[in-house]
PDB file of C-alpha atoms and ligand atoms in Angstrom:
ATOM      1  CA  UNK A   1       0.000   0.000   0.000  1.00 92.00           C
ATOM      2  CA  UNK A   2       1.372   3.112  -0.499  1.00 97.00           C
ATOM      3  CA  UNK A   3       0.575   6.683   0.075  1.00 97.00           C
ATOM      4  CA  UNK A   4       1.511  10.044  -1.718  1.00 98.00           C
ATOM      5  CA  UNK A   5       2.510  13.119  -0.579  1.00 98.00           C
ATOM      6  CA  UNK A   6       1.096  15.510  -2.771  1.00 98.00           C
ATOM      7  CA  UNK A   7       3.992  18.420  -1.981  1.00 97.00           C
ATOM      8  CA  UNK A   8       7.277  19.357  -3.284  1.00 94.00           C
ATOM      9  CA  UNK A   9       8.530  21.089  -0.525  1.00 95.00           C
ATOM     10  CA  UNK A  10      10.956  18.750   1.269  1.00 96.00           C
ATOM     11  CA  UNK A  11      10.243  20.258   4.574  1.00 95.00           C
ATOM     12  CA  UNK A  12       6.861  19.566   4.612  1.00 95.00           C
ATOM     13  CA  UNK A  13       7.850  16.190   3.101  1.00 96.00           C
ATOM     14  CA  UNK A  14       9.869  15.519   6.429  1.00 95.00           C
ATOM     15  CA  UNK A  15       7.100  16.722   8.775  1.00 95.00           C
ATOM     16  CA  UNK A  16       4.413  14.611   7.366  1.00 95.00           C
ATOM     17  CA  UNK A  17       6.015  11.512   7.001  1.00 95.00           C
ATOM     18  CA  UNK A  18       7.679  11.574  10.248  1.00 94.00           C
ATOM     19  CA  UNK A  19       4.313  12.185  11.823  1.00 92.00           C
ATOM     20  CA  UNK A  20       3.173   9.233   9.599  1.00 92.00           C
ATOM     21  CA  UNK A  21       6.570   7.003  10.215  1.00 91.00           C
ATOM     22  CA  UNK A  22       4.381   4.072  11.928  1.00 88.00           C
ATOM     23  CA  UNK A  23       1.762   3.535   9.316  1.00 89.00           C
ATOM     24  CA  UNK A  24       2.798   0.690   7.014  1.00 89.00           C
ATOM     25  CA  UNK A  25       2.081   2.078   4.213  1.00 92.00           C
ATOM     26  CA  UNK A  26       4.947   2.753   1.261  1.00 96.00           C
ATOM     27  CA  UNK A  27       4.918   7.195   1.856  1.00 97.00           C
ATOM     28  CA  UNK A  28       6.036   8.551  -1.467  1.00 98.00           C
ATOM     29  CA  UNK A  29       6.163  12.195  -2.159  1.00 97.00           C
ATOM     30  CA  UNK A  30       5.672  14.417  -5.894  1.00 97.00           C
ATOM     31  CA  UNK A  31       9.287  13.576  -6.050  1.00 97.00           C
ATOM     32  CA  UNK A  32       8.135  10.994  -7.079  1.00 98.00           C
ATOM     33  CA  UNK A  33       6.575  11.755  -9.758  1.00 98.00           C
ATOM     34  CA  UNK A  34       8.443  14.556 -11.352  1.00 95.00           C
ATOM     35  CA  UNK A  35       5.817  14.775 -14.550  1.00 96.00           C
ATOM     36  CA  UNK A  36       3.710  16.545 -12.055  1.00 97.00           C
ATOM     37  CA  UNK A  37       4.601  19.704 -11.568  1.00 93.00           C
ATOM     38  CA  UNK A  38       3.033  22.699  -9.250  1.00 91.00           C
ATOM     39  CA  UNK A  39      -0.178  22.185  -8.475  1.00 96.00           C
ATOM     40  CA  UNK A  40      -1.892  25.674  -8.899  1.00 95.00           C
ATOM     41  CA  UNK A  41      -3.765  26.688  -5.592  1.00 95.00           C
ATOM     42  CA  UNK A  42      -6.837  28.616  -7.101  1.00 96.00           C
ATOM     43  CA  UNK A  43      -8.935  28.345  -4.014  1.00 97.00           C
ATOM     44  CA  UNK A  44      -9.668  30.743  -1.807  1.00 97.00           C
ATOM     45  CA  UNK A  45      -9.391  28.837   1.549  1.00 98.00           C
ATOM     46  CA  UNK A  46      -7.033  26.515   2.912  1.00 98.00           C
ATOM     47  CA  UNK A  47      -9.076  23.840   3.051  1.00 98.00           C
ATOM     48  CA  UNK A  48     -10.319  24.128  -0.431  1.00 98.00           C
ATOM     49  CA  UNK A  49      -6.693  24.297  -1.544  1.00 98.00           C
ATOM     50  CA  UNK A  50      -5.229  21.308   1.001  1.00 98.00           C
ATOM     51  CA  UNK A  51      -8.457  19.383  -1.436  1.00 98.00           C
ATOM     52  CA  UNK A  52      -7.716  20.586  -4.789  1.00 98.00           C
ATOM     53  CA  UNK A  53      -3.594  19.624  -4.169  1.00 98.00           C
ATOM     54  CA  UNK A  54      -5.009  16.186  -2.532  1.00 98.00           C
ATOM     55  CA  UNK A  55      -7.586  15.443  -5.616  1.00 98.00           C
ATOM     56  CA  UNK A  56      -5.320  16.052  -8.312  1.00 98.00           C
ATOM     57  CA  UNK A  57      -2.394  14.113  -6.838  1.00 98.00           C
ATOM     58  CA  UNK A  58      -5.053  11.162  -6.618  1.00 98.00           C
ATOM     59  CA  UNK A  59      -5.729  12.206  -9.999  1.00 98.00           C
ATOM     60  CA  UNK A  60      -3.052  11.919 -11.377  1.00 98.00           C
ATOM     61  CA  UNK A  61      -1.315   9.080  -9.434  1.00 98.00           C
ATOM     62  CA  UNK A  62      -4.385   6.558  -9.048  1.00 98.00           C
ATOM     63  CA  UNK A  63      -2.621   6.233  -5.340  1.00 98.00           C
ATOM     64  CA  UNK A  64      -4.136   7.444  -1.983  1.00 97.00           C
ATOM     65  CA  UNK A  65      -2.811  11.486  -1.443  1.00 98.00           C
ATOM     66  CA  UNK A  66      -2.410  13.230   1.536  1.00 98.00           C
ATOM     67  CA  UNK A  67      -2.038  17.343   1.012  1.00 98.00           C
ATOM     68  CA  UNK A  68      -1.556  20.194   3.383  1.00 97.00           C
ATOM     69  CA  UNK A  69      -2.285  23.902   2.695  1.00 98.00           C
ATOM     70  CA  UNK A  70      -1.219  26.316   5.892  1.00 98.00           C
ATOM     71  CA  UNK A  71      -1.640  29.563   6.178  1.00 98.00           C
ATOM     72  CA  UNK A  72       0.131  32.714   8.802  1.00 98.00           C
ATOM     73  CA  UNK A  73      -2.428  34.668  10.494  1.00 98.00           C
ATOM     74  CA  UNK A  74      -1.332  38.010  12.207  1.00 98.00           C
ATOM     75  CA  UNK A  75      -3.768  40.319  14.187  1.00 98.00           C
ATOM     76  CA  UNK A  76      -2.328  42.932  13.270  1.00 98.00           C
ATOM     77  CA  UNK A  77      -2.569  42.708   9.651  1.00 98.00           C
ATOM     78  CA  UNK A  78      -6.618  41.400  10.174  1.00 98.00           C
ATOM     79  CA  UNK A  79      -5.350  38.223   9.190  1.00 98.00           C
ATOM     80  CA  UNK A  80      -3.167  38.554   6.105  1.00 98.00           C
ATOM     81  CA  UNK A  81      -1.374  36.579   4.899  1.00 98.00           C
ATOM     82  CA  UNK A  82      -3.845  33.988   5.541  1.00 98.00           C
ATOM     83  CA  UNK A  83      -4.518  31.731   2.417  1.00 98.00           C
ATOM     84  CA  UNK A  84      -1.643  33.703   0.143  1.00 96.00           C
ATOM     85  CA  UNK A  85       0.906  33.014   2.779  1.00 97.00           C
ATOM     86  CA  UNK A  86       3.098  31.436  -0.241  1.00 95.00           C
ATOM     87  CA  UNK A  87       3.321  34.152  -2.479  1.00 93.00           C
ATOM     88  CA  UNK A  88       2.640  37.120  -0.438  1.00 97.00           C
ATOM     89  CA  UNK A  89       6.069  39.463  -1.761  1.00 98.00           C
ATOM     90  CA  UNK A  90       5.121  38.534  -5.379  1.00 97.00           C
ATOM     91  CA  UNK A  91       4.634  35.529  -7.465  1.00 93.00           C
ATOM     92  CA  UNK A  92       8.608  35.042  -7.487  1.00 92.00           C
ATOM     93  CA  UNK A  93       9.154  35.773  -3.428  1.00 94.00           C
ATOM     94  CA  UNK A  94      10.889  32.960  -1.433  1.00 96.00           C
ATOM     95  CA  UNK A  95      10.928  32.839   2.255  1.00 97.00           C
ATOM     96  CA  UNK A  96      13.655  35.513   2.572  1.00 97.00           C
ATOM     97  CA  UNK A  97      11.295  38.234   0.519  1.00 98.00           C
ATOM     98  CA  UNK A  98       7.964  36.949   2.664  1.00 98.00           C
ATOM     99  CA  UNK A  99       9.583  37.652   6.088  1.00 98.00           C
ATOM    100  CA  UNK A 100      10.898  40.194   4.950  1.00 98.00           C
ATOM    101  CA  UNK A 101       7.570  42.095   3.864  1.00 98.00           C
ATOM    102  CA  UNK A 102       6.143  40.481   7.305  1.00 98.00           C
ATOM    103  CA  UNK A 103       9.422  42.695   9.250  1.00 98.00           C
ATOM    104  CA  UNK A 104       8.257  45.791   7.066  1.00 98.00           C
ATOM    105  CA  UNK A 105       5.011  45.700   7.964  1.00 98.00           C
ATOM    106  CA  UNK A 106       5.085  45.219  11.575  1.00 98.00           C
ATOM    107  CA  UNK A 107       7.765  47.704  11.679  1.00 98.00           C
ATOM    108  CA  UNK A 108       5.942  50.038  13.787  1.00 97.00           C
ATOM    109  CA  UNK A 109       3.234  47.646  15.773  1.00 98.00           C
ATOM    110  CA  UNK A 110       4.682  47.007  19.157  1.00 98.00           C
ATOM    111  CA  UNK A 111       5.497  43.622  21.355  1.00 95.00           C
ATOM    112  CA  UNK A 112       1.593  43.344  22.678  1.00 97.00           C
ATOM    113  CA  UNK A 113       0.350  43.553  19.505  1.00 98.00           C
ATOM    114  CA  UNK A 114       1.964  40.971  17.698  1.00 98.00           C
ATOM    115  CA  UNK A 115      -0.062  37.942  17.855  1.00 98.00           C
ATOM    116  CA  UNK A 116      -0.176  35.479  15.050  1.00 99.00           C
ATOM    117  CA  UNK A 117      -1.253  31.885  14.556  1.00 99.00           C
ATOM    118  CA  UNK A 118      -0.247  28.728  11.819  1.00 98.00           C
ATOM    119  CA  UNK A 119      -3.153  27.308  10.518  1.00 98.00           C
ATOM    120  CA  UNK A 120      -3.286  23.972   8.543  1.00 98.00           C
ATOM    121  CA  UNK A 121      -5.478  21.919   6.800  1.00 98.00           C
ATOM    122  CA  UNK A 122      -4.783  17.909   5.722  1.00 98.00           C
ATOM    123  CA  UNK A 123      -6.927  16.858   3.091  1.00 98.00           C
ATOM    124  CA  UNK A 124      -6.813  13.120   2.300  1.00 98.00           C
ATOM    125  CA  UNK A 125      -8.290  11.698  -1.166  1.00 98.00           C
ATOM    126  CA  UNK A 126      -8.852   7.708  -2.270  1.00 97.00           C
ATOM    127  CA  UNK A 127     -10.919   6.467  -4.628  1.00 95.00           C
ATOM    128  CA  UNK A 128     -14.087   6.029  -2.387  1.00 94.00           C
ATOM    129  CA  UNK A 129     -13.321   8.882   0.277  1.00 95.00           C
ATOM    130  CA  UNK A 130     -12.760  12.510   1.565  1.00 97.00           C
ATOM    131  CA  UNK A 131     -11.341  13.288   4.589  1.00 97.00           C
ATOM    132  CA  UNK A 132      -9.735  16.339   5.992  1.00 98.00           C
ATOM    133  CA  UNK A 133      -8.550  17.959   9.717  1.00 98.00           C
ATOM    134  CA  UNK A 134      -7.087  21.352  10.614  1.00 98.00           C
ATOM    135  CA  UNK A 135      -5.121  22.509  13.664  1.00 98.00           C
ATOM    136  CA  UNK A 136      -3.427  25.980  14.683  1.00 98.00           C
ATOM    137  CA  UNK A 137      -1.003  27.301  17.297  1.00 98.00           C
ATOM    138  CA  UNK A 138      -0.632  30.856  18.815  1.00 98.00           C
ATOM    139  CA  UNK A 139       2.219  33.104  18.691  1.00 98.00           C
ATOM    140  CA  UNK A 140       4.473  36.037  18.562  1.00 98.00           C
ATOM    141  CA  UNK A 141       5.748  37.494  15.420  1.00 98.00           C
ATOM    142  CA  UNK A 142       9.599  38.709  16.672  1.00 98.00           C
ATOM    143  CA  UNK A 143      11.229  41.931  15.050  1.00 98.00           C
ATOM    144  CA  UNK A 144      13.843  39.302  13.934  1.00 98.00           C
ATOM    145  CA  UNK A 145      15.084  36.045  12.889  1.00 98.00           C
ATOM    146  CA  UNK A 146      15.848  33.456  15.841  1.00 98.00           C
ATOM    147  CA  UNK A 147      17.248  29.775  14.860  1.00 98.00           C
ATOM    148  CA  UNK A 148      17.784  27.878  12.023  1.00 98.00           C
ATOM    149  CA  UNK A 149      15.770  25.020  11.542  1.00 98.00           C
ATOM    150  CA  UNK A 150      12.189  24.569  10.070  1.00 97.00           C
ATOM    151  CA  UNK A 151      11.427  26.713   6.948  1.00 98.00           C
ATOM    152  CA  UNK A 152       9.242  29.872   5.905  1.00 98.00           C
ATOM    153  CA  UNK A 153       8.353  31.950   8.545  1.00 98.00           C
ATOM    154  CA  UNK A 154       9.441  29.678  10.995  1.00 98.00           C
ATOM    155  CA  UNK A 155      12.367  32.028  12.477  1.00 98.00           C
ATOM    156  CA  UNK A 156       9.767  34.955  13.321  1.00 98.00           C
ATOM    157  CA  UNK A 157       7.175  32.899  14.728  1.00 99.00           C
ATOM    158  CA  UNK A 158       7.724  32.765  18.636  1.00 98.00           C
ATOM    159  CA  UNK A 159       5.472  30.080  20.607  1.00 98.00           C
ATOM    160  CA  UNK A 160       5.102  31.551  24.283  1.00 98.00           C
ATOM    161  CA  UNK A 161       4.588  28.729  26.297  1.00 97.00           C
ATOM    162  CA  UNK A 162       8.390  27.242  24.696  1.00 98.00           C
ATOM    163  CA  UNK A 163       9.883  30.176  24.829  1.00 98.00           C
ATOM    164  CA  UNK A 164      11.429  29.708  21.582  1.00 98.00           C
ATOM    165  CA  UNK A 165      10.898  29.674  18.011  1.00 98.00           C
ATOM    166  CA  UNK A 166       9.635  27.295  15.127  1.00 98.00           C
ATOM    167  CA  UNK A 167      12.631  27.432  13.833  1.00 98.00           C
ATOM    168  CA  UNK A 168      14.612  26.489  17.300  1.00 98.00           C
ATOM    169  CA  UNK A 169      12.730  22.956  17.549  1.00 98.00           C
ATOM    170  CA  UNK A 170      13.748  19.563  15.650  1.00 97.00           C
ATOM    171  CA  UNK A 171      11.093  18.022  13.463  1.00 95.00           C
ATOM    172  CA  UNK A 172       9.900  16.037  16.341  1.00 96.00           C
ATOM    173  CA  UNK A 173       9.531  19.225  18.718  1.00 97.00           C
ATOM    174  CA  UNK A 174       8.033  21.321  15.962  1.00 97.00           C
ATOM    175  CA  UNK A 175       5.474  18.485  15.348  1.00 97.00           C
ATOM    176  CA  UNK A 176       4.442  17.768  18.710  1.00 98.00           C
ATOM    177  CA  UNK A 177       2.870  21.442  18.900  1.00 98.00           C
ATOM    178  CA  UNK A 178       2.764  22.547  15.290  1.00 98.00           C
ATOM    179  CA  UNK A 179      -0.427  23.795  12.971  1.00 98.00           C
ATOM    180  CA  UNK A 180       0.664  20.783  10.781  1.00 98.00           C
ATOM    181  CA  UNK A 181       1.900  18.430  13.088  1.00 97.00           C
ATOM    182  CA  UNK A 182      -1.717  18.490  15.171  1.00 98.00           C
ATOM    183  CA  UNK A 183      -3.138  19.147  11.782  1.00 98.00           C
ATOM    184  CA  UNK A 184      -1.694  15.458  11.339  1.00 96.00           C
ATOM    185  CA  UNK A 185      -3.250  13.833  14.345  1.00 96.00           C
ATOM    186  CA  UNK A 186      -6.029  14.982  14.253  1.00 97.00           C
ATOM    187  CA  UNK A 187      -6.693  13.198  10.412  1.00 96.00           C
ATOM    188  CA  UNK A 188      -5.086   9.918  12.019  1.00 94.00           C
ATOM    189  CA  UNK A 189      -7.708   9.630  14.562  1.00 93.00           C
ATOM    190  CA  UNK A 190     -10.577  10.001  11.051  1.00 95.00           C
ATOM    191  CA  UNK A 191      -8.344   7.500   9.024  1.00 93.00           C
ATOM    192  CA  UNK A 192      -8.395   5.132  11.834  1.00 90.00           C
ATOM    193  CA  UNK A 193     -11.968   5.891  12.798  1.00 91.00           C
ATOM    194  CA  UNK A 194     -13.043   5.338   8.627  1.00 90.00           C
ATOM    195  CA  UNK A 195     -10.459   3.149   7.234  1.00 85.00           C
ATOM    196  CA  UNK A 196      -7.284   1.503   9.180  1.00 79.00           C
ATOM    197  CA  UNK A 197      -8.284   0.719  12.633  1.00 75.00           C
ATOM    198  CA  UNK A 198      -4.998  -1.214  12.891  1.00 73.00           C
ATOM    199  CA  UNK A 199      -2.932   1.894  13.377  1.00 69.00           C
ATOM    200  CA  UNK A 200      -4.644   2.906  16.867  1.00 67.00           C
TER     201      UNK A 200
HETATM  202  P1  LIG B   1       1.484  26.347   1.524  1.00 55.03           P
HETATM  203  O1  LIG B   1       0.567  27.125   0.615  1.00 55.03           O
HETATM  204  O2  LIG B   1       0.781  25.399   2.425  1.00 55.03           O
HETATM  205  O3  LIG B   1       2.606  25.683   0.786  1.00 55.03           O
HETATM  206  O4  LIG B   1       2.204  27.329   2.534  1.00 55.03           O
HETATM  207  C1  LIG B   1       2.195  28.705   2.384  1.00 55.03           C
HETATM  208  C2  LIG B   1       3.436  29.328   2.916  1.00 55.03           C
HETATM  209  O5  LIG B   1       3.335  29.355   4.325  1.00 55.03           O
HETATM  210  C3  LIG B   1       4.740  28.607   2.603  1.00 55.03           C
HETATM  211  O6  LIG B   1       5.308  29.052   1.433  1.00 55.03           O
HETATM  212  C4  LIG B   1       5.608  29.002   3.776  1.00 55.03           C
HETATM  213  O7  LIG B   1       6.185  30.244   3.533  1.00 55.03           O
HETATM  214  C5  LIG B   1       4.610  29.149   4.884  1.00 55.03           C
HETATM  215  N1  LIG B   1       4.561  27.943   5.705  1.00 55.03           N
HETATM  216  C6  LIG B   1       3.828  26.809   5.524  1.00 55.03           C
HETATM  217  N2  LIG B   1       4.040  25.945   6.518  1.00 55.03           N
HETATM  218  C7  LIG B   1       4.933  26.548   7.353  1.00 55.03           C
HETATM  219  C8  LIG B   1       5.550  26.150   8.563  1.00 55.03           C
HETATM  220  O8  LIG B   1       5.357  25.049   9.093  1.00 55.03           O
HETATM  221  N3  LIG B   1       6.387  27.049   9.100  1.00 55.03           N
HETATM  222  C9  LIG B   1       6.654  28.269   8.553  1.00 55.03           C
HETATM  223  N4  LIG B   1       6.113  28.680   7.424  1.00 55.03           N
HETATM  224  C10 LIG B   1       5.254  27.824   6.822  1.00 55.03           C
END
């Protein structure tokens, strides 16, 4: 049995199989399959984008897919960046441009008033079924960069109740309280509940 990620990004590649690293099935990734290329994210909600990535992956492949689409929140900004999280310096922006703009325009909103939050949405898509979860966590946007792992905004976002950073966990710590990595549990207990009751 096997199982596709339906993501290029190698980071979320690691997350999501790590969280999945006891399921028996074979966890393959779009690496896999380099004839399919970006998956264009025309919805206008996470979910509806974490389903379009998941369906066409299934698509495409015939095999099981499991998608993600996350999205940063800040107060501040009334919720932007939200669904365009990806591409929110420009259609070329990387992660360097995007925290970049995020620095810029916090610039003048102070410490209290910094509140943000990852949210996430798994979508998973077989022949016969739909299923999909979503999970968030609270934080901080800094007024700069602290540690070096993770990806994206990771570096800026600050989780309170660690006192550090996204980007100053491992995989394993950044899964154990991530958007994604409760995101990830969360579908477990409806693919257990709906299809593989072995993996309780
Ligand atoms: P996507 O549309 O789900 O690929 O994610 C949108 C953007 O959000 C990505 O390009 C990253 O910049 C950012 N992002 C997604 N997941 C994370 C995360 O776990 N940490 C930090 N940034 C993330």
């Amino acid at each position: 049995m096997q199982i596709v990620l339906a993501t290029h990004n190698k980071h979320k590649q690691q997350e999501l199989a790590l969280a999945l690293a006891d399921f028996k099935h074979q966890i393959l990734s779009l690496d896999d399959f380099p004839q399919i290329g970006e998956i264009a994210e025309t919805g206008t909600t996470l979910l509806e984008n974490s389903l379009i990535k998941a369906r066409t992956v299934n698509q495409l492949t015939g095999l099981p897919a499991i998608a993600d689409d996350t999205g940063l929140e800040v107060d501040a900004l009334g919720g932007v960046p939200g669904v365009y999280s990806a591409r929110w310096a420009g259609d070329n922006a990387g992660y360097r441009e995007n925290n970049l703009k995020l620095l810029t325009e916090l610039a003048e909103i102070p410490a209290d008033q910094r509140s943000a939050r990852f949210r996430c949405f798994i979508s998973y898509v077989d022949q016969n079924l739909e299923l999909w979860a979503n999970a968030k966590v609270e934080g901080i946007i800094l007024k700069e960069p602290v540690g070096q792992a993770g990806f994206g905004y990771d570096p800026l976002f600050f989780v309170p109740g660690l006192n550090k950073t996204l980007a100053q966990l491992s995989a394993e710590e950044k899964n154990r309280i991530s958007h994604r990595g409760l995101a990830i549990q969360n579908f477990r207990k409806l693919f257990i509940e709906k299809i593989q009751p072995e993996y309780k």
